[in-house]
Amino acid sequence: MEISKIDKNFATITPSFKGKFIPVPSESVMLHGLLYSEEKGFYRLPFEVADKLNDGVKYLHQHTAGGRISFSTNSKNLAIHVTYDSLDKMHHMPMMAQAGFSLCEMIKGKETHIHSFSFSFDSANGYSSVAPKQKGNKVRNYVLHFPLYNRVKSLTLEIDKGAEINPFNPYMDVKPIIYYGSSITQGGCASRSDHSYQGLVAKWIPVDFVNFGFSGSCKGELEMAKYISTLECSVFVMDYDHNTPTPEYLKSTHEPFFLEFRKSHPTTPVIFMSAPSYHYDPKGLRKRLNVVKETYLNAVARGDKNVYFIDGSKIYPNKLNHECSVDGCHPNDLGFYFMALKVSAILKKIFK
């Protein structure tokens, strides 16, 4: 027997109202952190760039980690209609974060989660889902977070026929933050897509961001460094030590990656961060941590005043080390919370 037949709170709620459809992207919404084409759907890297990188990135860059739309509407009803090529299922990460959408409302200036759009396990190529009906006719400001570990071919909003919808920008007037890293950066294994550490940081410090986290596939390729160097950003976070095959490989790529970025971004703040799962493999991760720290110290020695270092071994409180991950590697929501605290502390200094 399905649990939804016993407890209706676990049932997928499909839209029952007949409204008007708003395609995404459109002039009615703002798209953040993603690129889009009718043929390919949503993606994070231009395909000509992804084709120069490893096979993992070629696949994963179509996962919509870090993607969001923001909009204002007075509609009482709000539904989403989603299509994708397949449903990527993982045994240790909630499906809500893998393939679901997380809806947040700006309440008293704070991005507050109000609903998770759910779906059934047999939703092989897409689903439709509706949020609880809102009361009153006031205009509300929303941020809708895309899935962390699934492709999205198309997204359509459905609102009341007589309702209005307009773009809404929840972020400060600065360039976005760029994050580059591993599966942890991509968001594994948060319970909701807005619970990645970048999603939490953006709630506390309202700066737009781009998530270049590629699970198991962030190798520090020079081609990726060259592409990131072409993008405008307010801060760059390097968080990829976990994915390199060996500490020696990390050493051969880490500082060259940073120096390539520095050629076109000589004063942009850069945050170096090492893996937070240090306590599970202190001997192995100490070598990687030292490589990351060496890049930072070399920059400081050259007089670079816009570099910062986060020691992964100190991200989780000692008493909670073994409560912060699902498998000894990937953070749960508590782990991401502590990661977000470390990153946001530095960003507060940068953005004053």
Short mmCIF file of C-alpha atoms in Angstrom, two decimals:
data_model
loop_
_atom_site.label_atom_id
_atom_site.label_comp_id
_atom_site.label_asym_id
_atom_site.label_seq_id
_atom_site.Cartn_x
_atom_site.Cartn_y
_atom_site.Cartn_z
CA MET A 1 0.00 0.00 0.00
CA GLU A 2 1.24 3.51 -0.84
CA ILE A 3 1.85 5.75 2.16
CA SER A 4 -0.11 8.55 0.43
CA LYS A 5 -3.26 6.42 0.77
CA ILE A 6 -2.74 6.29 4.53
CA ASP A 7 -1.53 9.86 5.04
CA LYS A 8 -2.79 12.44 2.54
CA ASN A 9 0.02 14.81 3.52
CA PHE A 10 2.36 12.59 1.47
CA ALA A 11 0.18 12.70 -1.65
CA THR A 12 1.17 14.57 -4.80
CA ILE A 13 -1.27 17.44 -5.35
CA THR A 14 -2.02 18.01 -9.02
CA PRO A 15 -3.52 21.28 -10.30
CA SER A 16 -7.31 21.37 -10.35
CA PHE A 17 -7.89 25.00 -11.36
CA LYS A 18 -7.91 26.25 -14.95
CA GLY A 19 -5.54 29.19 -15.20
CA LYS A 20 -3.22 30.84 -17.70
CA PHE A 21 0.21 29.48 -18.52
CA ILE A 22 3.47 31.42 -18.22
CA PRO A 23 6.46 29.87 -20.03
CA VAL A 24 9.90 30.03 -18.44
CA PRO A 25 11.91 31.93 -19.41
CA SER A 26 9.72 34.89 -20.38
CA GLU A 27 9.54 38.61 -19.76
CA SER A 28 7.28 37.89 -16.76
CA VAL A 29 10.00 36.20 -14.67
CA MET A 30 13.72 36.60 -13.97
CA LEU A 31 15.98 33.59 -14.59
CA HIS A 32 19.04 33.19 -12.34
CA GLY A 33 22.02 30.84 -12.58
CA LEU A 34 21.00 29.05 -15.77
CA LEU A 35 21.12 29.27 -19.55
CA TYR A 36 18.23 28.14 -21.76
CA SER A 37 17.40 27.07 -25.30
CA GLU A 38 14.20 25.53 -26.67
CA GLU A 39 16.15 22.59 -28.05
CA LYS A 40 18.26 21.77 -24.96
CA GLY A 41 16.16 23.13 -22.11
CA PHE A 42 18.01 24.54 -19.07
CA TYR A 43 21.77 24.14 -18.58
CA ARG A 44 24.72 25.70 -16.78
CA LEU A 45 27.53 25.78 -19.36
CA PRO A 46 27.53 26.58 -23.06
CA PHE A 47 27.65 23.24 -24.84
CA GLU A 48 30.80 24.19 -26.74
CA VAL A 49 32.53 24.69 -23.38
CA ALA A 50 31.16 21.50 -21.81
CA ASP A 51 32.33 19.50 -24.84
CA LYS A 52 35.93 20.43 -24.02
CA LEU A 53 35.66 19.03 -20.50
CA ASN A 54 35.34 15.54 -19.04
CA ASP A 55 32.34 13.29 -19.66
CA GLY A 56 30.91 13.93 -16.19
CA VAL A 57 30.68 17.67 -16.81
CA LYS A 58 29.20 17.05 -20.27
CA TYR A 59 26.32 15.27 -18.56
CA LEU A 60 26.00 17.15 -15.29
CA HIS A 61 26.02 20.68 -16.68
CA GLN A 62 22.41 20.03 -17.71
CA HIS A 63 21.53 19.42 -14.07
CA THR A 64 19.92 22.64 -12.89
CA ALA A 65 21.79 23.10 -9.57
CA GLY A 66 21.61 26.70 -8.42
CA GLY A 67 18.92 27.65 -10.93
CA ARG A 68 16.11 29.96 -9.80
CA ILE A 69 13.36 32.16 -11.13
CA SER A 70 11.92 35.15 -9.29
CA PHE A 71 8.61 36.89 -9.89
CA SER A 72 5.74 38.80 -8.28
CA THR A 73 2.10 37.81 -8.61
CA ASN A 74 -1.26 38.35 -6.95
CA SER A 75 -2.47 34.90 -8.02
CA LYS A 76 -4.08 32.84 -5.27
CA ASN A 77 -3.22 29.65 -7.13
CA LEU A 78 0.25 28.70 -8.36
CA ALA A 79 1.15 25.50 -10.18
CA ILE A 80 4.19 24.27 -12.08
CA HIS A 81 4.39 21.96 -15.09
CA VAL A 82 7.78 20.32 -15.57
CA THR A 83 9.24 18.07 -18.25
CA TYR A 84 12.58 16.27 -18.33
CA ASP A 85 14.24 13.45 -20.25
CA SER A 86 14.60 11.12 -17.27
CA LEU A 87 14.42 11.05 -13.49
CA ASP A 88 17.86 10.66 -11.91
CA LYS A 89 17.42 8.66 -8.71
CA MET A 90 19.99 8.50 -5.89
CA HIS A 91 19.81 6.26 -2.86
CA HIS A 92 21.20 8.71 -0.31
CA MET A 93 19.61 12.04 -1.28
CA PRO A 94 15.96 13.09 -0.93
CA MET A 95 14.10 13.13 -4.23
CA MET A 96 12.62 16.51 -3.32
CA ALA A 97 16.06 18.08 -3.68
CA GLN A 98 17.14 15.92 -6.61
CA ALA A 99 14.20 16.64 -8.90
CA GLY A 100 11.69 18.81 -7.01
CA PHE A 101 11.21 22.58 -6.94
CA SER A 102 11.34 24.62 -3.74
CA LEU A 103 9.13 27.71 -3.47
CA CYS A 104 10.16 30.60 -1.23
CA GLU A 105 8.33 33.84 -0.54
CA MET A 106 9.94 37.11 0.44
CA ILE A 107 8.38 37.82 3.84
CA LYS A 108 9.52 40.96 5.66
CA GLY A 109 12.56 41.08 3.40
CA LYS A 110 13.56 37.48 4.07
CA GLU A 111 13.40 34.57 1.63
CA THR A 112 11.21 32.05 3.47
CA HIS A 113 10.37 28.53 2.30
CA ILE A 114 6.62 27.99 1.97
CA HIS A 115 6.18 24.91 -0.24
CA SER A 116 7.97 22.02 -1.93
CA PHE A 117 6.47 20.88 -5.23
CA SER A 118 6.23 17.11 -5.01
CA PHE A 119 5.84 14.34 -7.56
CA SER A 120 5.43 10.58 -7.73
CA PHE A 121 8.28 8.10 -8.28
CA ASP A 122 6.79 7.02 -11.59
CA SER A 123 7.04 10.56 -12.99
CA ALA A 124 9.41 9.38 -15.70
CA ASN A 125 9.31 12.44 -17.95
CA GLY A 126 7.78 15.21 -15.89
CA TYR A 127 5.00 16.20 -13.54
CA SER A 128 2.48 18.88 -12.59
CA SER A 129 2.08 20.09 -9.03
CA VAL A 130 0.26 22.90 -7.23
CA ALA A 131 1.05 24.93 -4.11
CA PRO A 132 -1.53 25.51 -1.36
CA LYS A 133 -3.99 28.26 -2.25
CA GLN A 134 -3.07 31.68 -0.92
CA LYS A 135 -5.54 33.92 0.90
CA GLY A 136 -6.28 37.49 -0.11
CA ASN A 137 -5.39 39.40 -3.27
CA LYS A 138 -2.06 40.95 -2.28
CA VAL A 139 1.00 40.80 -4.50
CA ARG A 140 3.60 38.32 -3.27
CA ASN A 141 7.26 38.05 -4.24
CA TYR A 142 8.56 34.54 -4.94
CA VAL A 143 11.84 32.74 -5.59
CA LEU A 144 11.46 29.25 -7.12
CA HIS A 145 14.54 27.00 -6.77
CA PHE A 146 15.27 24.41 -9.49
CA PRO A 147 16.33 20.79 -8.80
CA LEU A 148 19.94 20.10 -7.81
CA TYR A 149 20.43 16.74 -9.52
CA ASN A 150 18.09 16.50 -12.47
CA ARG A 151 17.67 17.90 -15.93
CA VAL A 152 14.75 20.22 -16.68
CA LYS A 153 13.62 20.30 -20.28
CA SER A 154 10.82 22.80 -19.75
CA LEU A 155 9.12 24.70 -16.94
CA THR A 156 5.73 26.42 -17.16
CA LEU A 157 3.96 28.34 -14.41
CA GLU A 158 0.18 28.33 -14.13
CA ILE A 159 -1.61 31.19 -12.35
CA ASP A 160 -5.19 32.44 -12.07
CA LYS A 161 -6.55 33.80 -15.36
CA GLY A 162 -7.14 37.28 -13.98
CA ALA A 163 -3.87 37.51 -12.06
CA GLU A 164 -0.82 39.61 -12.89
CA ILE A 165 2.78 38.40 -12.91
CA ASN A 166 5.92 40.51 -13.19
CA PRO A 167 9.67 40.02 -12.78
CA PHE A 168 11.06 40.60 -9.29
CA ASN A 169 14.73 40.87 -8.35
CA PRO A 170 15.50 39.72 -4.78
CA TYR A 171 19.24 40.40 -5.04
CA MET A 172 21.65 43.27 -4.47
CA ASP A 173 22.85 45.27 -7.47
CA VAL A 174 26.22 43.52 -7.73
CA LYS A 175 27.62 40.82 -9.99
CA PRO A 176 26.81 37.21 -9.02
CA ILE A 177 29.02 34.95 -6.92
CA ILE A 178 30.52 32.01 -8.86
CA TYR A 179 31.02 28.69 -7.08
CA TYR A 180 33.17 25.95 -8.63
CA GLY A 181 33.44 22.57 -6.99
CA SER A 182 32.39 18.98 -6.37
CA SER A 183 29.15 17.13 -5.59
CA ILE A 184 29.05 19.05 -2.32
CA THR A 185 29.02 22.27 -4.31
CA GLN A 186 26.31 20.87 -6.58
CA GLY A 187 24.19 20.32 -3.48
CA GLY A 188 24.52 16.65 -2.54
CA CYS A 189 22.85 15.72 -0.23
CA ALA A 190 20.51 18.54 0.83
CA SER A 191 16.85 17.83 1.54
CA ARG A 192 15.64 20.80 -0.52
CA SER A 193 17.23 22.69 -3.38
CA ASP A 194 17.28 25.92 -1.37
CA HIS A 195 19.31 24.12 1.32
CA SER A 196 22.53 23.88 -0.65
CA TYR A 197 25.08 26.06 1.09
CA GLN A 198 24.85 28.60 -1.74
CA GLY A 199 21.07 28.69 -1.42
CA LEU A 200 21.35 29.38 2.31
CA VAL A 201 24.01 32.05 1.80
CA ALA A 202 21.81 33.85 -0.74
CA LYS A 203 18.99 33.95 1.81
CA TRP A 204 21.24 35.64 4.38
CA ILE A 205 23.24 37.85 2.01
CA PRO A 206 21.05 38.60 -1.03
CA VAL A 207 23.58 38.23 -3.84
CA ASP A 208 22.83 36.26 -7.00
CA PHE A 209 25.01 33.22 -7.73
CA VAL A 210 26.01 30.61 -10.29
CA ASN A 211 26.62 27.01 -9.24
CA PHE A 212 29.37 25.23 -11.18
CA GLY A 213 29.36 22.17 -8.94
CA PHE A 214 29.83 18.96 -10.95
CA SER A 215 29.48 15.77 -8.95
CA GLY A 216 32.69 13.72 -9.08
CA SER A 217 33.79 15.69 -12.14
CA CYS A 218 35.43 18.93 -11.01
CA LYS A 219 39.00 18.30 -12.15
CA GLY A 220 40.30 21.85 -12.36
CA GLU A 221 40.69 21.77 -16.14
CA LEU A 222 42.31 24.85 -17.64
CA GLU A 223 39.46 25.14 -20.16
CA MET A 224 37.04 25.59 -17.25
CA ALA A 225 39.30 28.24 -15.72
CA LYS A 226 39.40 30.08 -19.04
CA TYR A 227 35.60 30.03 -19.31
CA ILE A 228 35.02 31.25 -15.76
CA SER A 229 37.55 34.00 -16.45
CA THR A 230 35.25 35.36 -19.17
CA LEU A 231 32.35 35.79 -16.72
CA GLU A 232 31.65 38.79 -14.54
CA CYS A 233 31.41 38.03 -10.84
CA SER A 234 31.65 39.77 -7.47
CA VAL A 235 33.30 36.80 -5.71
CA PHE A 236 34.77 33.49 -6.86
CA VAL A 237 34.64 30.45 -4.55
CA MET A 238 37.04 27.56 -5.39
CA ASP A 239 35.81 24.38 -3.72
CA TYR A 240 36.95 21.46 -5.89
CA ASP A 241 39.70 19.61 -3.99
CA HIS A 242 37.47 16.61 -3.29
CA ASN A 243 37.19 15.55 -6.96
CA THR A 244 40.83 15.42 -8.01
CA PRO A 245 42.24 11.86 -8.32
CA THR A 246 45.25 12.52 -6.07
CA PRO A 247 46.75 15.34 -4.01
CA GLU A 248 49.48 15.53 -6.65
CA TYR A 249 46.91 16.12 -9.37
CA LEU A 250 45.28 18.79 -7.21
CA LYS A 251 48.64 20.52 -6.80
CA SER A 252 49.20 20.50 -10.56
CA THR A 253 45.86 22.24 -11.22
CA HIS A 254 44.80 24.30 -8.19
CA GLU A 255 47.16 27.27 -8.32
CA PRO A 256 47.26 27.35 -12.16
CA PHE A 257 43.44 27.49 -12.13
CA PHE A 258 43.51 30.45 -9.73
CA LEU A 259 46.24 32.27 -11.68
CA GLU A 260 44.29 31.87 -14.92
CA PHE A 261 41.30 33.51 -13.21
CA ARG A 262 43.52 36.28 -11.83
CA LYS A 263 44.65 37.30 -15.34
CA SER A 264 41.27 38.86 -16.07
CA HIS A 265 40.06 39.38 -12.48
CA PRO A 266 43.06 40.90 -10.69
CA THR A 267 41.13 42.25 -7.69
CA THR A 268 38.01 40.07 -7.51
CA PRO A 269 37.76 38.43 -4.06
CA VAL A 270 38.52 34.69 -4.16
CA ILE A 271 37.58 32.25 -1.40
CA PHE A 272 39.55 29.00 -1.25
CA MET A 273 37.72 26.24 0.63
CA SER A 274 38.72 22.64 1.35
CA ALA A 275 36.41 19.66 1.88
CA PRO A 276 34.32 19.71 5.09
CA SER A 277 34.38 15.92 5.61
CA TYR A 278 37.91 16.12 7.01
CA HIS A 279 37.32 14.08 10.16
CA TYR A 280 36.43 10.93 8.18
CA ASP A 281 39.76 10.84 6.35
CA PRO A 282 42.14 13.25 8.11
CA LYS A 283 45.33 11.76 6.65
CA GLY A 284 44.16 11.85 3.04
CA LEU A 285 42.34 15.17 3.19
CA ARG A 286 45.18 16.89 5.08
CA LYS A 287 47.33 16.61 1.94
CA ARG A 288 44.59 18.20 -0.14
CA LEU A 289 43.92 20.87 2.46
CA ASN A 290 47.61 21.78 2.43
CA VAL A 291 47.54 22.20 -1.35
CA VAL A 292 44.57 24.57 -1.14
CA LYS A 293 46.19 26.51 1.69
CA GLU A 294 49.45 26.76 -0.25
CA THR A 295 47.67 28.46 -3.15
CA TYR A 296 46.22 30.93 -0.66
CA LEU A 297 49.53 31.60 1.11
CA ASN A 298 51.37 32.05 -2.20
CA ALA A 299 48.81 34.65 -3.22
CA VAL A 300 49.20 36.47 0.08
CA ALA A 301 52.99 36.39 -0.34
CA ARG A 302 52.59 38.06 -3.73
CA GLY A 303 50.66 40.89 -2.06
CA ASP A 304 47.17 39.73 -3.04
CA LYS A 305 44.79 41.33 -0.53
CA ASN A 306 41.62 39.81 -1.96
CA VAL A 307 42.02 36.15 -1.09
CA TYR A 308 40.44 34.20 1.77
CA PHE A 309 40.84 30.66 3.08
CA ILE A 310 38.29 28.35 4.74
CA ASP A 311 39.86 25.35 6.47
CA GLY A 312 37.53 22.41 5.77
CA SER A 313 38.66 20.67 8.96
CA LYS A 314 37.11 23.50 10.97
CA ILE A 315 33.77 23.88 9.21
CA TYR A 316 31.82 21.45 11.40
CA PRO A 317 31.87 21.90 15.20
CA ASN A 318 33.85 19.06 16.82
CA LYS A 319 30.89 17.83 18.84
CA LEU A 320 28.74 17.60 15.71
CA ASN A 321 31.26 16.20 13.22
CA HIS A 322 29.43 12.92 12.79
CA GLU A 323 25.98 14.53 12.59
CA CYS A 324 26.68 16.71 9.56
CA SER A 325 26.70 14.24 6.66
CA VAL A 326 24.65 11.39 5.25
CA ASP A 327 27.55 9.12 4.26
CA GLY A 328 30.75 10.53 5.70
CA CYS A 329 31.23 12.78 2.70
CA HIS A 330 28.13 14.64 1.55
CA PRO A 331 26.62 17.15 3.97
CA ASN A 332 23.06 16.93 5.18
CA ASP A 333 21.14 20.13 5.89
CA LEU A 334 23.02 20.63 9.16
CA GLY A 335 26.35 20.31 7.37
CA PHE A 336 25.32 22.77 4.69
CA TYR A 337 24.19 25.18 7.39
CA PHE A 338 27.68 25.21 8.92
CA MET A 339 29.26 25.59 5.47
CA ALA A 340 26.98 28.55 4.77
CA LEU A 341 27.97 30.14 8.08
CA LYS A 342 31.68 30.05 7.14
CA VAL A 343 31.15 31.41 3.63
CA SER A 344 28.68 34.11 4.67
CA ALA A 345 31.03 35.36 7.40
CA ILE A 346 33.58 36.21 4.71
CA LEU A 347 31.00 37.61 2.32
CA LYS A 348 29.75 40.00 5.00
CA LYS A 349 33.26 41.46 5.15
CA ILE A 350 33.44 41.71 1.36
CA PHE A 351 30.04 43.34 0.90
CA LYS A 352 30.20 45.35 4.16
#
